[in-house]
């Protein structure tokens, strides 16, 4: 939550040593990493590098790629993968699971309230100006009732482990979160590269993610028959996550479609097929709000479907996630999530936010401007590591640039302490070295909340770097959630 003005102090977290995922002391691994350490010692470096090479070749052969916009080295890249797993004990996962269920339940109630009675604003819990100046707030959604009041079908929340060892939510991705295909690809490769180690560890499966997603989509269908027609709507091959769109559609056995493949007649959406028009009941959309309907939003969009908003408003088709969800992942609104949880559920957050300064508040903005060299400043509507200033790694010129940006538009910026993200072991350059990591957890929400064990552990591959985004040179590793606690 935003701190009271009189309690603002220099962030202490920036000075703390990072939490080490593998070692609790320099020569003593944590209980759940002991077996991994023993096996790594037994393998030797030559064998480990051979297995890393096998994993890299597997990713290359499968064409597991992502797109970097504006890259001079070409836009299509193989996703970097580290062969050493990140391991999460059962008791820690239990806390995360309960915490994320609580968080998504509250955010879903928040979205319904915002687009109906807006009681949370009238009760003074969150400023009206903050909501109505959010570029992702959609007045077109006011009074619209999504089926089952479901706004959030797929959520990707980014978690970091702070120096104390606790997890905290860094940000939520509620519009079209990506990366789950890499989570599943990592697991598939890991099973082939370390089959015996994987078996001996007792790792919870994540293989059923796509079936759980399909179940959620079916639960939201406006028709009751089991063969509701579900499609995945993609912007097309030039989108950075197109590989994932194709992967998920194939795994779920549903049609991958583009806007030009769909047509709306009498507020009903149809898919153009060789057998004629077929009604579509549920759309897992991976197109942003702005581009999904040129009649309702951007008239220059060639990606969307004219009239789909009217079909949605009439209740003839489900869009997952619902339009207008971006207001709840605005980084300034994020700062109020603890109050949102308290307001709707009457509970304290199980997993807390990272301390956040909202630059539209005078005292917090002054604090940020005085500490640009120590804080991480973020534009509220950006993602993928864009629009950021990492104070300790920035130049005076960059700090001055952000000072001017903040003063020109305070609503557009927040700042957080420069956290010492936890470090995990990585195989790089012929040795095992620590690198900073985070964790994106995927939450599914149909008639109930489902969380498939694990997530996408992202790695800052460059020494000392805190930026884990793939678009900024980051990679990933498999995330193992254990069935049972490991005795000390």
JSON list of C-alpha atoms in Angstrom, two decimals, residues 146-307:
[
{"chain": "A", "resi": 146, "resn": "UNK", "atom": "CA", "xyz": [-19.95, -11.12, -17.91]},
{"chain": "A", "resi": 147, "resn": "UNK", "atom": "CA", "xyz": [-21.19, -14.67, -17.46]},
{"chain": "A", "resi": 148, "resn": "UNK", "atom": "CA", "xyz": [-20.57, -15.89, -13.90]},
{"chain": "A", "resi": 149, "resn": "UNK", "atom": "CA", "xyz": [-19.30, -12.35, -13.20]},
{"chain": "A", "resi": 150, "resn": "UNK", "atom": "CA", "xyz": [-15.96, -13.62, -14.44]},
{"chain": "A", "resi": 151, "resn": "UNK", "atom": "CA", "xyz": [-13.53, -10.91, -15.54]},
{"chain": "A", "resi": 152, "resn": "UNK", "atom": "CA", "xyz": [-10.28, -12.78, -14.95]},
{"chain": "A", "resi": 153, "resn": "UNK", "atom": "CA", "xyz": [-9.94, -16.17, -16.57]},
{"chain": "A", "resi": 154, "resn": "UNK", "atom": "CA", "xyz": [-6.14, -16.21, -16.92]},
{"chain": "A", "resi": 155, "resn": "UNK", "atom": "CA", "xyz": [-3.85, -14.17, -14.66]},
{"chain": "A", "resi": 156, "resn": "UNK", "atom": "CA", "xyz": [-0.05, -14.08, -14.60]},
{"chain": "A", "resi": 157, "resn": "UNK", "atom": "CA", "xyz": [1.27, -12.50, -11.40]},
{"chain": "A", "resi": 158, "resn": "UNK", "atom": "CA", "xyz": [4.97, -11.79, -10.96]},
{"chain": "A", "resi": 159, "resn": "UNK", "atom": "CA", "xyz": [6.38, -12.74, -7.57]},
{"chain": "A", "resi": 160, "resn": "UNK", "atom": "CA", "xyz": [9.77, -12.01, -6.09]},
{"chain": "A", "resi": 161, "resn": "UNK", "atom": "CA", "xyz": [11.39, -13.40, -2.99]},
{"chain": "A", "resi": 162, "resn": "UNK", "atom": "CA", "xyz": [12.69, -10.56, -0.87]},
{"chain": "A", "resi": 163, "resn": "UNK", "atom": "CA", "xyz": [15.81, -10.84, 1.35]},
{"chain": "A", "resi": 164, "resn": "UNK", "atom": "CA", "xyz": [13.70, -11.97, 4.32]},
{"chain": "A", "resi": 165, "resn": "UNK", "atom": "CA", "xyz": [12.77, -15.12, 2.37]},
{"chain": "A", "resi": 166, "resn": "UNK", "atom": "CA", "xyz": [9.11, -14.16, 1.92]},
{"chain": "A", "resi": 167, "resn": "UNK", "atom": "CA", "xyz": [7.42, -13.94, -1.46]},
{"chain": "A", "resi": 168, "resn": "UNK", "atom": "CA", "xyz": [5.84, -10.64, -2.52]},
{"chain": "A", "resi": 169, "resn": "UNK", "atom": "CA", "xyz": [3.77, -9.72, -5.57]},
{"chain": "A", "resi": 170, "resn": "UNK", "atom": "CA", "xyz": [5.70, -7.35, -7.83]},
{"chain": "A", "resi": 171, "resn": "UNK", "atom": "CA", "xyz": [2.91, -6.84, -10.36]},
{"chain": "A", "resi": 172, "resn": "UNK", "atom": "CA", "xyz": [-0.15, -8.48, -11.86]},
{"chain": "A", "resi": 173, "resn": "UNK", "atom": "CA", "xyz": [-0.78, -9.15, -15.54]},
{"chain": "A", "resi": 174, "resn": "UNK", "atom": "CA", "xyz": [-4.53, -9.29, -16.10]},
{"chain": "A", "resi": 175, "resn": "UNK", "atom": "CA", "xyz": [-5.01, -8.55, -19.80]},
{"chain": "A", "resi": 176, "resn": "UNK", "atom": "CA", "xyz": [-3.26, -11.10, -21.99]},
{"chain": "A", "resi": 177, "resn": "UNK", "atom": "CA", "xyz": [-0.52, -12.62, -19.79]},
{"chain": "A", "resi": 178, "resn": "UNK", "atom": "CA", "xyz": [2.02, -14.69, -21.70]},
{"chain": "A", "resi": 179, "resn": "UNK", "atom": "CA", "xyz": [4.82, -17.16, -20.99]},
{"chain": "A", "resi": 180, "resn": "UNK", "atom": "CA", "xyz": [2.91, -20.26, -19.94]},
{"chain": "A", "resi": 181, "resn": "UNK", "atom": "CA", "xyz": [4.02, -22.16, -23.04]},
{"chain": "A", "resi": 182, "resn": "UNK", "atom": "CA", "xyz": [7.62, -21.73, -21.91]},
{"chain": "A", "resi": 183, "resn": "UNK", "atom": "CA", "xyz": [6.69, -23.10, -18.49]},
{"chain": "A", "resi": 184, "resn": "UNK", "atom": "CA", "xyz": [5.37, -26.23, -20.16]},
{"chain": "A", "resi": 185, "resn": "UNK", "atom": "CA", "xyz": [8.25, -26.47, -22.64]},
{"chain": "A", "resi": 186, "resn": "UNK", "atom": "CA", "xyz": [10.77, -26.18, -19.80]},
{"chain": "A", "resi": 187, "resn": "UNK", "atom": "CA", "xyz": [9.17, -29.12, -18.04]},
{"chain": "A", "resi": 188, "resn": "UNK", "atom": "CA", "xyz": [9.07, -31.24, -21.18]},
{"chain": "A", "resi": 189, "resn": "UNK", "atom": "CA", "xyz": [12.77, -30.68, -21.84]},
{"chain": "A", "resi": 190, "resn": "UNK", "atom": "CA", "xyz": [13.72, -31.19, -18.19]},
{"chain": "A", "resi": 191, "resn": "UNK", "atom": "CA", "xyz": [12.06, -34.60, -18.12]},
{"chain": "A", "resi": 192, "resn": "UNK", "atom": "CA", "xyz": [14.26, -35.68, -21.03]},
{"chain": "A", "resi": 193, "resn": "UNK", "atom": "CA", "xyz": [17.49, -34.13, -19.77]},
{"chain": "A", "resi": 194, "resn": "UNK", "atom": "CA", "xyz": [17.28, -35.19, -16.09]},
{"chain": "A", "resi": 195, "resn": "UNK", "atom": "CA", "xyz": [14.74, -38.07, -16.08]},
{"chain": "A", "resi": 196, "resn": "UNK", "atom": "CA", "xyz": [16.00, -39.89, -12.98]},
{"chain": "A", "resi": 197, "resn": "UNK", "atom": "CA", "xyz": [16.58, -36.76, -10.92]},
{"chain": "A", "resi": 198, "resn": "UNK", "atom": "CA", "xyz": [13.10, -35.52, -11.84]},
{"chain": "A", "resi": 199, "resn": "UNK", "atom": "CA", "xyz": [11.56, -38.85, -10.81]},
{"chain": "A", "resi": 200, "resn": "UNK", "atom": "CA", "xyz": [13.43, -39.02, -7.51]},
{"chain": "A", "resi": 201, "resn": "UNK", "atom": "CA", "xyz": [12.44, -35.51, -6.46]},
{"chain": "A", "resi": 202, "resn": "UNK", "atom": "CA", "xyz": [8.66, -36.02, -6.32]},
{"chain": "A", "resi": 203, "resn": "UNK", "atom": "CA", "xyz": [7.71, -33.01, -8.45]},
{"chain": "A", "resi": 204, "resn": "UNK", "atom": "CA", "xyz": [4.07, -32.00, -8.88]},
{"chain": "A", "resi": 205, "resn": "UNK", "atom": "CA", "xyz": [2.87, -32.21, -12.45]},
{"chain": "A", "resi": 206, "resn": "UNK", "atom": "CA", "xyz": [1.95, -29.18, -14.53]},
{"chain": "A", "resi": 207, "resn": "UNK", "atom": "CA", "xyz": [1.10, -31.21, -17.64]},
{"chain": "A", "resi": 208, "resn": "UNK", "atom": "CA", "xyz": [-2.62, -30.61, -17.16]},
{"chain": "A", "resi": 209, "resn": "UNK", "atom": "CA", "xyz": [-2.46, -26.82, -17.50]},
{"chain": "A", "resi": 210, "resn": "UNK", "atom": "CA", "xyz": [-4.04, -26.70, -20.97]},
{"chain": "A", "resi": 211, "resn": "UNK", "atom": "CA", "xyz": [-6.88, -29.02, -19.97]},
{"chain": "A", "resi": 212, "resn": "UNK", "atom": "CA", "xyz": [-7.55, -26.89, -16.88]},
{"chain": "A", "resi": 213, "resn": "UNK", "atom": "CA", "xyz": [-7.65, -23.79, -19.08]},
{"chain": "A", "resi": 214, "resn": "UNK", "atom": "CA", "xyz": [-10.03, -25.49, -21.48]},
{"chain": "A", "resi": 215, "resn": "UNK", "atom": "CA", "xyz": [-12.26, -26.52, -18.57]},
{"chain": "A", "resi": 216, "resn": "UNK", "atom": "CA", "xyz": [-12.39, -22.91, -17.35]},
{"chain": "A", "resi": 217, "resn": "UNK", "atom": "CA", "xyz": [-13.33, -21.67, -20.83]},
{"chain": "A", "resi": 218, "resn": "UNK", "atom": "CA", "xyz": [-16.08, -24.30, -21.09]},
{"chain": "A", "resi": 219, "resn": "UNK", "atom": "CA", "xyz": [-17.44, -23.32, -17.69]},
{"chain": "A", "resi": 220, "resn": "UNK", "atom": "CA", "xyz": [-17.95, -19.78, -19.00]},
{"chain": "A", "resi": 221, "resn": "UNK", "atom": "CA", "xyz": [-19.79, -20.80, -22.16]},
{"chain": "A", "resi": 222, "resn": "UNK", "atom": "CA", "xyz": [-23.21, -19.17, -22.65]},
{"chain": "A", "resi": 223, "resn": "UNK", "atom": "CA", "xyz": [-24.53, -22.49, -23.97]},
{"chain": "A", "resi": 224, "resn": "UNK", "atom": "CA", "xyz": [-24.88, -25.57, -21.84]},
{"chain": "A", "resi": 225, "resn": "UNK", "atom": "CA", "xyz": [-24.02, -28.26, -24.36]},
{"chain": "A", "resi": 226, "resn": "UNK", "atom": "CA", "xyz": [-20.64, -29.90, -24.02]},
{"chain": "A", "resi": 227, "resn": "UNK", "atom": "CA", "xyz": [-19.52, -29.07, -27.53]},
{"chain": "A", "resi": 228, "resn": "UNK", "atom": "CA", "xyz": [-19.49, -25.28, -27.13]},
{"chain": "A", "resi": 229, "resn": "UNK", "atom": "CA", "xyz": [-17.29, -23.82, -29.83]},
{"chain": "A", "resi": 230, "resn": "UNK", "atom": "CA", "xyz": [-14.17, -22.23, -28.35]},
{"chain": "A", "resi": 231, "resn": "UNK", "atom": "CA", "xyz": [-11.45, -20.45, -30.33]},
{"chain": "A", "resi": 232, "resn": "UNK", "atom": "CA", "xyz": [-8.19, -18.65, -29.54]},
{"chain": "A", "resi": 233, "resn": "UNK", "atom": "CA", "xyz": [-8.04, -15.22, -31.18]},
{"chain": "A", "resi": 234, "resn": "UNK", "atom": "CA", "xyz": [-4.49, -14.09, -32.09]},
{"chain": "A", "resi": 235, "resn": "UNK", "atom": "CA", "xyz": [-3.22, -10.86, -33.65]},
{"chain": "A", "resi": 236, "resn": "UNK", "atom": "CA", "xyz": [-1.24, -13.06, -36.05]},
{"chain": "A", "resi": 237, "resn": "UNK", "atom": "CA", "xyz": [2.26, -14.24, -36.84]},
{"chain": "A", "resi": 238, "resn": "UNK", "atom": "CA", "xyz": [3.93, -10.88, -36.18]},
{"chain": "A", "resi": 239, "resn": "UNK", "atom": "CA", "xyz": [2.88, -10.81, -32.53]},
{"chain": "A", "resi": 240, "resn": "UNK", "atom": "CA", "xyz": [5.69, -11.51, -30.02]},
{"chain": "A", "resi": 241, "resn": "UNK", "atom": "CA", "xyz": [3.70, -14.35, -28.42]},
{"chain": "A", "resi": 242, "resn": "UNK", "atom": "CA", "xyz": [2.44, -16.01, -31.61]},
{"chain": "A", "resi": 243, "resn": "UNK", "atom": "CA", "xyz": [4.35, -19.20, -30.83]},
{"chain": "A", "resi": 244, "resn": "UNK", "atom": "CA", "xyz": [2.43, -19.43, -27.56]},
{"chain": "A", "resi": 245, "resn": "UNK", "atom": "CA", "xyz": [-0.93, -18.76, -29.20]},
{"chain": "A", "resi": 246, "resn": "UNK", "atom": "CA", "xyz": [-0.37, -21.61, -31.66]},
{"chain": "A", "resi": 247, "resn": "UNK", "atom": "CA", "xyz": [0.95, -23.89, -28.92]},
{"chain": "A", "resi": 248, "resn": "UNK", "atom": "CA", "xyz": [-2.03, -23.38, -26.59]},
{"chain": "A", "resi": 249, "resn": "UNK", "atom": "CA", "xyz": [-4.60, -23.77, -29.35]},
{"chain": "A", "resi": 250, "resn": "UNK", "atom": "CA", "xyz": [-2.96, -27.02, -30.45]},
{"chain": "A", "resi": 251, "resn": "UNK", "atom": "CA", "xyz": [-2.76, -28.39, -26.91]},
{"chain": "A", "resi": 252, "resn": "UNK", "atom": "CA", "xyz": [-6.41, -27.56, -26.18]},
{"chain": "A", "resi": 253, "resn": "UNK", "atom": "CA", "xyz": [-7.59, -28.84, -29.55]},
{"chain": "A", "resi": 254, "resn": "UNK", "atom": "CA", "xyz": [-9.34, -25.57, -30.41]},
{"chain": "A", "resi": 255, "resn": "UNK", "atom": "CA", "xyz": [-9.20, -23.37, -33.48]},
{"chain": "A", "resi": 256, "resn": "UNK", "atom": "CA", "xyz": [-6.45, -20.73, -33.75]},
{"chain": "A", "resi": 257, "resn": "UNK", "atom": "CA", "xyz": [-8.13, -17.84, -35.48]},
{"chain": "A", "resi": 258, "resn": "UNK", "atom": "CA", "xyz": [-7.50, -14.23, -36.52]},
{"chain": "A", "resi": 259, "resn": "UNK", "atom": "CA", "xyz": [-9.93, -11.34, -36.65]},
{"chain": "A", "resi": 260, "resn": "UNK", "atom": "CA", "xyz": [-10.42, -11.70, -40.39]},
{"chain": "A", "resi": 261, "resn": "UNK", "atom": "CA", "xyz": [-11.67, -15.27, -39.81]},
{"chain": "A", "resi": 262, "resn": "UNK", "atom": "CA", "xyz": [-14.59, -14.10, -37.66]},
{"chain": "A", "resi": 263, "resn": "UNK", "atom": "CA", "xyz": [-17.73, -12.20, -38.56]},
{"chain": "A", "resi": 264, "resn": "UNK", "atom": "CA", "xyz": [-20.65, -10.83, -36.52]},
{"chain": "A", "resi": 265, "resn": "UNK", "atom": "CA", "xyz": [-24.27, -11.11, -37.68]},
{"chain": "A", "resi": 266, "resn": "UNK", "atom": "CA", "xyz": [-27.18, -9.98, -35.48]},
{"chain": "A", "resi": 267, "resn": "UNK", "atom": "CA", "xyz": [-24.85, -9.77, -32.47]},
{"chain": "A", "resi": 268, "resn": "UNK", "atom": "CA", "xyz": [-23.70, -13.37, -32.89]},
{"chain": "A", "resi": 269, "resn": "UNK", "atom": "CA", "xyz": [-20.08, -14.26, -33.69]},
{"chain": "A", "resi": 270, "resn": "UNK", "atom": "CA", "xyz": [-19.35, -16.80, -36.44]},
{"chain": "A", "resi": 271, "resn": "UNK", "atom": "CA", "xyz": [-16.19, -18.45, -37.67]},
{"chain": "A", "resi": 272, "resn": "UNK", "atom": "CA", "xyz": [-15.72, -18.67, -41.44]},
{"chain": "A", "resi": 273, "resn": "UNK", "atom": "CA", "xyz": [-14.98, -22.31, -42.27]},
{"chain": "A", "resi": 274, "resn": "UNK", "atom": "CA", "xyz": [-14.88, -24.34, -45.47]},
{"chain": "A", "resi": 275, "resn": "UNK", "atom": "CA", "xyz": [-18.24, -25.79, -44.38]},
{"chain": "A", "resi": 276, "resn": "UNK", "atom": "CA", "xyz": [-19.77, -22.35, -43.92]},
{"chain": "A", "resi": 277, "resn": "UNK", "atom": "CA", "xyz": [-20.32, -20.14, -40.90]},
{"chain": "A", "resi": 278, "resn": "UNK", "atom": "CA", "xyz": [-20.12, -21.78, -37.46]},
{"chain": "A", "resi": 279, "resn": "UNK", "atom": "CA", "xyz": [-21.21, -20.04, -34.29]},
{"chain": "A", "resi": 280, "resn": "UNK", "atom": "CA", "xyz": [-18.50, -19.21, -31.75]},
{"chain": "A", "resi": 281, "resn": "UNK", "atom": "CA", "xyz": [-19.41, -19.31, -28.06]},
{"chain": "A", "resi": 282, "resn": "UNK", "atom": "CA", "xyz": [-16.15, -18.55, -26.22]},
{"chain": "A", "resi": 283, "resn": "UNK", "atom": "CA", "xyz": [-13.10, -16.61, -27.39]},
{"chain": "A", "resi": 284, "resn": "UNK", "atom": "CA", "xyz": [-9.79, -16.84, -25.54]},
{"chain": "A", "resi": 285, "resn": "UNK", "atom": "CA", "xyz": [-8.58, -13.52, -26.85]},
{"chain": "A", "resi": 286, "resn": "UNK", "atom": "CA", "xyz": [-4.92, -12.59, -27.03]},
{"chain": "A", "resi": 287, "resn": "UNK", "atom": "CA", "xyz": [-5.60, -9.19, -28.59]},
{"chain": "A", "resi": 288, "resn": "UNK", "atom": "CA", "xyz": [-5.55, -6.05, -26.46]},
{"chain": "A", "resi": 289, "resn": "UNK", "atom": "CA", "xyz": [-8.78, -4.12, -25.85]},
{"chain": "A", "resi": 290, "resn": "UNK", "atom": "CA", "xyz": [-7.77, -1.28, -28.17]},
{"chain": "A", "resi": 291, "resn": "UNK", "atom": "CA", "xyz": [-7.59, -3.53, -31.21]},
{"chain": "A", "resi": 292, "resn": "UNK", "atom": "CA", "xyz": [-10.34, -6.08, -30.68]},
{"chain": "A", "resi": 293, "resn": "UNK", "atom": "CA", "xyz": [-13.24, -4.14, -32.21]},
{"chain": "A", "resi": 294, "resn": "UNK", "atom": "CA", "xyz": [-12.66, -1.26, -34.67]},
{"chain": "A", "resi": 295, "resn": "UNK", "atom": "CA", "xyz": [-16.27, -0.17, -34.24]},
{"chain": "A", "resi": 296, "resn": "UNK", "atom": "CA", "xyz": [-16.05, 0.21, -30.45]},
{"chain": "A", "resi": 297, "resn": "UNK", "atom": "CA", "xyz": [-12.39, 1.13, -29.99]},
{"chain": "A", "resi": 298, "resn": "UNK", "atom": "CA", "xyz": [-9.59, 1.97, -32.46]},
{"chain": "A", "resi": 299, "resn": "UNK", "atom": "CA", "xyz": [-11.14, 2.42, -35.88]},
{"chain": "A", "resi": 300, "resn": "UNK", "atom": "CA", "xyz": [-7.79, 1.80, -37.61]},
{"chain": "A", "resi": 301, "resn": "UNK", "atom": "CA", "xyz": [-7.41, -1.72, -36.17]},
{"chain": "A", "resi": 302, "resn": "UNK", "atom": "CA", "xyz": [-7.14, -4.48, -38.76]},
{"chain": "A", "resi": 303, "resn": "UNK", "atom": "CA", "xyz": [-6.69, -7.16, -36.08]},
{"chain": "A", "resi": 304, "resn": "UNK", "atom": "CA", "xyz": [-10.09, -7.26, -34.46]},
{"chain": "A", "resi": 305, "resn": "UNK", "atom": "CA", "xyz": [-13.68, -8.15, -35.33]},
{"chain": "A", "resi": 306, "resn": "UNK", "atom": "CA", "xyz": [-16.17, -5.36, -36.14]},
{"chain": "A", "resi": 307, "resn": "UNK", "atom": "CA", "xyz": [-19.21, -5.61, -33.89]}
]
